[in-house]
Short mmCIF file of C-alpha atoms and ligand atoms in Angstrom, two decimals:
data_model
loop_
_atom_site.label_atom_id
_atom_site.label_comp_id
_atom_site.label_asym_id
_atom_site.label_seq_id
_atom_site.Cartn_x
_atom_site.Cartn_y
_atom_site.Cartn_z
CA MET A 176 -51.67 11.99 23.17
CA ILE A 177 -47.89 12.06 23.61
CA SER A 178 -45.75 10.84 20.74
CA SER A 179 -42.00 10.63 20.27
CA LEU A 180 -39.54 11.00 17.41
CA PRO A 181 -36.35 8.95 17.39
CA ARG A 182 -33.19 10.81 18.32
CA ALA A 183 -31.45 12.56 15.41
CA VAL A 184 -28.72 14.45 17.30
CA PRO A 185 -26.31 12.16 19.19
CA ALA A 186 -25.33 12.81 22.82
CA PRO A 187 -21.57 13.34 23.15
CA PRO A 188 -19.74 12.14 26.30
CA GLY A 189 -19.28 14.54 29.20
CA LYS A 190 -22.83 15.55 30.11
CA PRO A 191 -22.65 17.78 33.19
CA VAL A 192 -24.50 16.89 36.38
CA ARG A 193 -26.34 19.67 38.18
CA PRO A 194 -26.65 18.83 41.91
CA GLU A 195 -29.48 21.33 42.19
CA ALA A 196 -31.58 19.50 39.58
CA PRO A 197 -33.84 17.39 41.88
CA ARG A 198 -34.88 20.42 43.93
CA GLY A 199 -35.30 22.53 40.80
CA GLN A 200 -37.47 19.91 39.17
CA GLU A 201 -39.65 19.67 42.25
CA ARG A 202 -40.21 23.42 42.03
CA ALA A 203 -40.75 23.41 38.25
CA ARG A 204 -43.39 20.69 38.56
CA ARG A 205 -45.08 22.47 41.45
CA LEU A 206 -45.29 25.72 39.47
CA ALA A 207 -46.61 23.97 36.35
CA LEU A 208 -49.36 22.16 38.25
CA ASN A 209 -49.98 24.62 41.09
CA PRO A 210 -48.95 28.10 39.91
CA GLY A 211 -50.74 29.79 42.81
CA THR A 212 -47.85 28.71 45.07
CA TRP A 213 -45.44 31.17 43.35
CA THR A 214 -44.82 34.06 45.71
CA VAL A 215 -43.17 37.47 45.52
CA GLU A 216 -40.43 36.15 47.81
CA GLU A 217 -39.78 33.13 45.61
CA ALA A 218 -39.59 35.38 42.54
CA ALA A 219 -37.08 37.63 44.30
CA GLY A 220 -34.92 34.61 45.18
CA MET A 221 -35.03 33.30 41.61
CA ARG A 222 -34.12 36.73 40.24
CA ALA A 223 -31.19 37.05 42.66
CA ASP A 224 -29.88 33.58 41.74
CA PHE A 225 -29.86 34.35 38.03
CA ASP A 226 -28.55 37.87 38.48
CA GLN A 227 -25.58 36.21 40.16
CA ALA A 228 -25.18 33.56 37.43
CA ALA A 229 -25.39 36.05 34.56
CA ALA A 230 -21.71 36.98 34.24
CA ASN A 231 -20.56 33.48 33.28
CA TRP A 232 -23.77 32.00 31.88
CA SER A 233 -23.10 32.18 28.14
CA GLU A 234 -19.44 31.24 28.47
CA ASP A 235 -20.14 28.20 30.67
CA ARG A 236 -23.33 26.92 29.06
CA GLY A 237 -23.49 28.39 25.57
CA GLY A 238 -22.16 25.31 23.79
CA TYR A 239 -24.76 22.73 24.70
CA ARG A 240 -28.00 24.67 25.01
CA PRO A 241 -28.78 25.62 21.38
CA PRO A 242 -28.56 22.13 19.75
CA VAL A 243 -31.63 20.91 21.63
CA LEU A 244 -33.91 23.72 20.55
CA ALA A 245 -32.40 23.68 17.05
CA ASP A 246 -33.51 20.06 16.66
CA ALA A 247 -37.02 20.88 17.94
CA LEU A 248 -37.38 23.67 15.41
CA ALA A 249 -35.95 21.57 12.59
CA ARG A 250 -38.17 18.52 13.14
CA GLY A 251 -41.16 19.65 15.22
CA GLY A 252 -42.95 21.83 12.68
CA PRO A 253 -44.73 22.99 10.70
CA PHE A 254 -44.64 26.39 12.37
CA ARG A 255 -46.64 29.40 11.24
CA GLY A 256 -46.79 33.13 11.84
CA SER A 257 -44.25 35.86 12.41
CA ARG A 258 -44.07 36.52 16.16
CA ALA A 259 -42.83 34.31 18.98
CA VAL A 260 -42.65 35.01 22.69
CA GLU A 261 -39.56 33.52 24.33
CA ILE A 262 -40.02 33.03 28.06
CA ALA A 263 -36.94 32.70 30.31
CA SER A 264 -34.78 34.01 27.49
CA GLY A 265 -31.78 34.60 29.78
CA THR A 266 -28.70 35.85 27.98
CA GLY A 267 -30.28 35.20 24.58
CA LEU A 268 -28.47 31.95 23.72
CA LEU A 269 -31.60 30.57 22.03
CA THR A 270 -33.07 33.76 20.60
CA PRO A 271 -31.34 33.69 17.17
CA LEU A 272 -32.69 30.18 16.55
CA ILE A 273 -36.20 31.38 17.33
CA ARG A 274 -35.79 34.48 15.16
CA ALA A 275 -34.82 32.25 12.22
CA VAL A 276 -38.37 30.82 12.35
CA TRP A 277 -40.40 33.80 13.61
CA PRO A 278 -38.82 37.13 12.57
CA GLU A 279 -40.21 38.99 15.62
CA VAL A 280 -39.18 37.62 19.01
CA VAL A 281 -40.32 39.13 22.30
CA ALA A 282 -37.79 37.84 24.84
CA VAL A 283 -38.96 37.87 28.46
CA ASP A 284 -36.88 37.18 31.56
CA LEU A 285 -37.08 37.91 35.27
CA SER A 286 -33.39 38.73 35.66
CA LEU A 287 -32.21 42.10 34.39
CA ARG A 288 -28.58 40.96 34.53
CA MET A 289 -29.29 37.92 32.36
CA LEU A 290 -31.24 40.10 29.89
CA SER A 291 -28.55 42.77 29.81
CA ARG A 292 -26.02 40.17 28.57
CA SER A 293 -28.16 39.60 25.47
CA ALA A 294 -27.57 41.62 22.32
CA GLN A 295 -31.01 40.70 20.94
CA PRO A 296 -33.68 43.37 20.33
CA GLY A 297 -37.13 43.09 21.91
CA ARG A 298 -36.21 42.19 25.50
CA ILE A 299 -38.61 42.69 28.41
CA GLN A 300 -37.92 42.20 32.11
CA ALA A 301 -41.05 40.54 33.48
CA ASP A 302 -42.32 37.62 35.50
CA ALA A 303 -43.70 34.82 33.34
CA SER A 304 -46.55 34.44 35.82
CA ARG A 305 -47.83 37.89 34.75
CA LEU A 306 -46.75 38.68 31.22
CA PRO A 307 -47.16 42.32 30.13
CA LEU A 308 -48.35 41.13 26.73
CA ALA A 309 -51.70 41.19 24.93
CA ASP A 310 -53.99 38.18 24.64
CA GLY A 311 -53.30 36.11 21.55
CA CYS A 312 -50.24 38.11 20.49
CA ALA A 313 -47.90 35.12 19.98
CA ASP A 314 -47.87 32.68 17.09
CA ALA A 315 -45.68 30.46 19.28
CA VAL A 316 -44.28 30.45 22.81
CA VAL A 317 -40.78 29.06 23.42
CA LEU A 318 -39.67 28.08 26.92
CA GLY A 319 -36.02 27.13 27.20
CA ASP A 320 -35.35 25.81 30.70
CA GLY A 321 -37.67 28.15 32.55
CA PRO A 322 -40.80 27.81 34.68
CA LEU A 323 -44.12 27.07 32.96
CA PHE A 324 -47.00 29.32 33.96
CA ALA A 325 -49.55 27.63 31.75
CA ALA A 326 -52.41 30.12 32.09
CA GLU A 327 -50.19 32.97 30.87
CA VAL A 328 -48.81 30.88 28.01
CA ALA A 329 -52.38 30.01 27.00
CA ARG A 330 -53.48 33.64 27.23
CA VAL A 331 -50.77 35.06 24.98
CA LEU A 332 -50.82 32.22 22.43
CA ALA A 333 -52.89 32.77 19.30
CA ASP A 334 -55.42 29.98 18.87
CA GLY A 335 -53.71 26.74 17.81
CA GLY A 336 -50.21 28.07 18.43
CA PRO A 337 -47.56 25.71 19.83
CA LEU A 338 -45.68 25.77 23.12
CA ILE A 339 -42.11 24.63 22.56
CA VAL A 340 -40.23 23.48 25.65
CA SER A 341 -36.51 22.73 25.60
CA ASN A 342 -34.54 21.23 28.50
CA ALA A 343 -30.87 21.30 27.57
CA LEU A 344 -29.87 18.65 30.12
CA GLY A 345 -32.93 16.46 29.63
CA ASP A 346 -33.92 14.52 32.74
CA GLY A 347 -31.02 16.20 34.55
CA ALA A 348 -32.23 19.74 33.85
CA PRO A 349 -33.32 21.80 36.87
CA PHE A 350 -36.45 23.09 35.03
CA ARG A 351 -37.45 19.71 33.57
CA VAL A 352 -41.16 18.86 33.72
CA PRO A 353 -42.20 15.54 32.12
CA ALA A 354 -44.38 15.75 29.01
CA GLU A 355 -47.36 14.22 30.83
CA GLU A 356 -47.35 17.08 33.33
CA LEU A 357 -46.80 19.75 30.68
CA VAL A 358 -49.87 18.41 28.86
CA GLU A 359 -51.84 18.32 32.10
CA ALA A 360 -50.88 21.91 32.95
CA MET A 361 -51.91 23.24 29.52
CA ALA A 362 -55.15 21.22 29.55
CA THR A 363 -56.07 22.55 32.98
CA ALA A 364 -55.29 26.13 31.94
CA THR A 365 -57.36 25.94 28.75
CA SER A 366 -60.07 23.38 29.61
CA ARG A 367 -59.25 21.46 26.44
CA PRO A 368 -56.91 18.56 25.67
CA TRP A 369 -53.35 19.08 24.39
CA ASP A 370 -51.03 16.77 22.47
CA ALA A 371 -47.26 16.59 22.75
CA LEU A 372 -44.43 15.55 20.47
CA GLN A 373 -41.04 14.95 22.06
CA SER A 374 -37.52 13.79 21.28
CA GLU A 375 -34.09 13.63 22.82
CA ALA A 376 -31.31 15.68 21.23
CA HIS A 377 -27.69 16.17 22.29
CA TRP A 378 -27.88 16.10 26.13
CA GLY A 379 -31.44 17.35 26.22
CA ILE A 380 -35.11 16.72 25.60
CA TRP A 381 -37.58 18.89 23.72
CA THR A 382 -41.37 18.80 23.85
CA ILE A 383 -43.78 20.59 21.53
CA LEU A 384 -47.34 20.97 22.76
CA ARG A 385 -50.36 21.84 20.64
CA PRO A 386 -54.10 21.88 21.32
CA ALA A 387 -55.51 18.47 20.35
C1 SAM B 148 -31.86 28.03 33.16
S1 SAM B 148 -31.96 29.71 32.67
C2 SAM B 148 -32.29 29.53 30.93
C3 SAM B 148 -31.92 30.75 30.13
C4 SAM B 148 -31.97 30.54 28.61
N1 SAM B 148 -33.27 30.11 28.16
C5 SAM B 148 -30.90 29.56 28.16
O1 SAM B 148 -31.27 28.49 27.65
O2 SAM B 148 -29.73 29.88 28.31
C6 SAM B 148 -33.52 30.13 33.37
C7 SAM B 148 -33.97 31.54 33.13
O3 SAM B 148 -35.33 31.65 33.57
C8 SAM B 148 -35.50 32.92 34.13
N2 SAM B 148 -36.70 32.89 34.98
C9 SAM B 148 -36.86 32.19 36.11
N3 SAM B 148 -38.10 32.41 36.60
C10 SAM B 148 -38.72 33.26 35.75
C11 SAM B 148 -39.99 33.87 35.72
N4 SAM B 148 -40.91 33.64 36.69
N5 SAM B 148 -40.29 34.70 34.71
C12 SAM B 148 -39.38 34.95 33.74
N6 SAM B 148 -38.16 34.41 33.70
C13 SAM B 148 -37.83 33.57 34.70
C14 SAM B 148 -34.21 33.16 34.87
O4 SAM B 148 -33.99 34.52 35.18
C15 SAM B 148 -33.18 32.58 33.89
O5 SAM B 148 -32.68 33.57 33.02
#
């Protein structure tokens, strides 16, 4: 079941448009529903793109990304446990918000240059399609505008733990995957049904998925 909360954080004028969003969304949906199509070459291209974007990332995009996840964490609970895995952590714009809920955050990203711009402890350079983490080690997984590799999320999540997905530009975000497809991907990976709760906030959309 997918349910929605009414918006609590208004959207100010001036939302940016990312011309690359349609192509990015096509890829994000493909990876969520068909992760076997991810190749070494595609990973290398993704890493190179974000290595190049790293220098200006926080300066250009730091203002609008946190409010979306902040709203998810404020209204999407209850949350339990002490350790979260943040996938696609980038320059760490979202990590302090996650740490305020789960004191231990393991922040994973493909791009060393993005990671090296973060001052947060507990950073690991890795591909989300093959996480170097133990089964069931995470009380929650947070994915802020990154690719969903559902089988790996399911493997590292402790039983019943939530997957929290934040897309800072909502339907215009390059990594946006609709809630229906997020639910489908998690259900396929775990052979059990998942529920989702979603809301719009600022310029974005958040979705919190839990086993039904
Ligand atoms: C749009 S940025 C988001 C960064 C951060 N979450 C934020 O909100 O500022 C996407 C991030 O996903 C990372 N990424 C892309 N593919 C990945 C993969 N397969 N595994 C891990 N990280 C990946 C990129 O390197 C990049 O840092």
